[in-house]
C-alpha positions as CSV (number, residue, x, y, z in Angstrom):
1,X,71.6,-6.2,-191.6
2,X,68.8,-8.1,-193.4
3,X,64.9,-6.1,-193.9
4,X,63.7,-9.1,-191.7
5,X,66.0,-8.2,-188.9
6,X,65.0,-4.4,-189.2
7,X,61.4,-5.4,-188.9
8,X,62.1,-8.1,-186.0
9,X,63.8,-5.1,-184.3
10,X,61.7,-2.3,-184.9
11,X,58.6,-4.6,-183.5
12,X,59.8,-5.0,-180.3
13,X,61.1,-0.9,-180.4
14,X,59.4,2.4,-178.7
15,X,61.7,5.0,-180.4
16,X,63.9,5.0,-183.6
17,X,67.4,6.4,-183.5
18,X,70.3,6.4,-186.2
19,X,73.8,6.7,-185.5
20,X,76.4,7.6,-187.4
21,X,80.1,6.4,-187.6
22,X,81.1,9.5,-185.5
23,X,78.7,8.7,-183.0
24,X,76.6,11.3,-183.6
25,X,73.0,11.0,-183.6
26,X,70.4,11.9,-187.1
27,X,68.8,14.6,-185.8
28,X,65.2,12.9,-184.3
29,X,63.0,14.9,-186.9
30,X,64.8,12.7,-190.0
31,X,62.3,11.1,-192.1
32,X,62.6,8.1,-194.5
33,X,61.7,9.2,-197.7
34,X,62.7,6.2,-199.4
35,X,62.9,2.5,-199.2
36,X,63.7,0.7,-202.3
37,X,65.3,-2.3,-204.1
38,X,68.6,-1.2,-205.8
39,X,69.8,-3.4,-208.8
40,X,73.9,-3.3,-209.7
41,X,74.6,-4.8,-212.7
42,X,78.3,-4.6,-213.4
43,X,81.5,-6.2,-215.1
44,X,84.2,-6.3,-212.1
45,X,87.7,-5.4,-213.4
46,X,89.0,-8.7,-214.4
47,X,85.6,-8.7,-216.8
48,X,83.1,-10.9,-214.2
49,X,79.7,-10.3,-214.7
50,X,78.2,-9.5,-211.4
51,X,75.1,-8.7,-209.7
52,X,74.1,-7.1,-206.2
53,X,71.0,-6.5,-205.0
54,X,70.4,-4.4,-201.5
55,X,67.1,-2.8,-200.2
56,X,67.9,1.3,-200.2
57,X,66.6,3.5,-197.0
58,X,67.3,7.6,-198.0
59,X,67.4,9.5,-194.6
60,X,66.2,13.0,-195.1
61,X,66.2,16.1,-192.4
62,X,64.4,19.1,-193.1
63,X,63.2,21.5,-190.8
64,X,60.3,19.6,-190.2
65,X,60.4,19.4,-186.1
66,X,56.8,18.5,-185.1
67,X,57.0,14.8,-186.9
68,X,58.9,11.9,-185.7
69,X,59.2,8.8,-187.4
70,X,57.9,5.6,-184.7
71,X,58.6,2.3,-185.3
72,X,55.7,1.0,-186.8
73,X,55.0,3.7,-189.6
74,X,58.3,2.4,-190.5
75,X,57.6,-1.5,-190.6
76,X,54.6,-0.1,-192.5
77,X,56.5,1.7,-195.0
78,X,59.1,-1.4,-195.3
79,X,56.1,-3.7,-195.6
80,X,54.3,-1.6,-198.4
81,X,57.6,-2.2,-200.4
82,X,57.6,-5.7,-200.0
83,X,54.3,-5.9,-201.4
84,X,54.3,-3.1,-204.1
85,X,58.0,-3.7,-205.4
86,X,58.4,-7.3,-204.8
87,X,61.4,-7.2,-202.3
88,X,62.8,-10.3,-200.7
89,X,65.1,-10.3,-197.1
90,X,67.9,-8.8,-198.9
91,X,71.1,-6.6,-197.3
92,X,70.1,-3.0,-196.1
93,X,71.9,0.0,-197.5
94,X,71.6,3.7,-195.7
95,X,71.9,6.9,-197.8
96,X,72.3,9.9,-195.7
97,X,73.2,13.0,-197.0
98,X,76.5,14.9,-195.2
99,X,78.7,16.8,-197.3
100,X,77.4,14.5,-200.3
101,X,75.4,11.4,-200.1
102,X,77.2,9.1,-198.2
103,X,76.2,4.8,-198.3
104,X,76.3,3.0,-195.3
105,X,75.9,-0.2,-193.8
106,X,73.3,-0.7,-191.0
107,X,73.9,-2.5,-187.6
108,X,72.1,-2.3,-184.3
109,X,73.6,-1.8,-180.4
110,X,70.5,-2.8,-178.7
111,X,69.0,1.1,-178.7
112,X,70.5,2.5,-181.6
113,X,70.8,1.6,-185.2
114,X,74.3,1.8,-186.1
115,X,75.0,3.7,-189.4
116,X,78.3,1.6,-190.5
117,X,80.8,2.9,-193.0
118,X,81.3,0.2,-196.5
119,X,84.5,0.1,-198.6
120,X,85.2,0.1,-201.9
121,X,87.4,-3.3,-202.6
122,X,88.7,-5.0,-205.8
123,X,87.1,-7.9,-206.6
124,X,89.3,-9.6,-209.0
125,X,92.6,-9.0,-207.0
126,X,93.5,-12.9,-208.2
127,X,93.3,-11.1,-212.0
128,X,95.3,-7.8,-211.3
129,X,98.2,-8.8,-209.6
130,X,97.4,-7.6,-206.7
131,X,99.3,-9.8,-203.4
132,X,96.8,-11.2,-200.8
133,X,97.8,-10.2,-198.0
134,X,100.6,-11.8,-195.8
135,X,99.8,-12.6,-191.8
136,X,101.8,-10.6,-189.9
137,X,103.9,-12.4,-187.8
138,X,105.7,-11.0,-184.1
139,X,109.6,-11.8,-184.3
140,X,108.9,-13.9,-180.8
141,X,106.3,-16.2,-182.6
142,X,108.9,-17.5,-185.2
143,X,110.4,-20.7,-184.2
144,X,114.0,-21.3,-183.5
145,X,114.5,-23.9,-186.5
146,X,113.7,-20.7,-189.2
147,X,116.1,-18.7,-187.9
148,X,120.1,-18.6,-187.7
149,X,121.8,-19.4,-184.5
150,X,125.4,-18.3,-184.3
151,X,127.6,-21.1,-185.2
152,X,125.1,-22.9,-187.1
153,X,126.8,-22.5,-190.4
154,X,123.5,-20.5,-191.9
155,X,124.7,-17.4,-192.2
């Protein structure tokens, strides 16, 4: 999800909710203590130069339960990072600590803003040999003319 959609979303919201992969909710007393523009500079493993840049939220529970985050102190906060760090409608990426700090993706079901897991991929498969990956095919969708018939002489 792009920072415009967030904002598009959030304006038309009464409650903010995150949920994770499991289905569980972030506990309602999370804060934001973060929203930030992340800059990846790195050399891919067949030695491409590449770049990413994604706008960072950290969620952060503490036993704080009086104070809930609404909507609009977060369009404010999103907005105040525009301004202040210069950020343009880039990708959103969701820290949230479990075990360790885990990076998601970020989604929304119409309620709920969907915490979405990310993988890790190679992005010079073409370089290391790696196979793309063949369809797979059901025995039933082959046609008759690829395969052997008995008494056809191909086997």
């Amino acid at each position: 999800m792009r920072l415009s959609k967030i904002k598009e979303i959030l304006g038309k919201s009464e409650t903010l909710a995150f949920e994770l992969p499991n289905g569980e909710l972030v506990p309602r007393h999370f804060h934001v203590t973060e929203v930030g523009k992340v800059t990846k500079n790195f050399i891919d493993c067949g030695g491409t130069v590449r770049k990413e840049e994604v706008v960072n939220f950290q969620l952060w529970q503490a036993d704080d339960y009086d104070h809930r985050l609404h909507p609009e102190k977060l369009v404010h906060i999103i907005e105040l990072s525009e301004k202040v760090l210069g950020i343009g409608d880039l990708e959103i990426e969701v820290e949230y600590q479990g075990d360790t700090i885990g990076k998601f993706g970020l989604d929304h079901d119409g309620t709920n803003f969907l915490l979405t897991t990310k993988q890790t991929d190679c992005l010079a498969k073409d370089n290391c040999g790696i196979p793309a990956v063949k369809p797979k095919l059901k025995l039933s969708e082959i046609q008759a003319a690829t395969s052997c018939a008995p008494g056809s002489g191909c086997c």
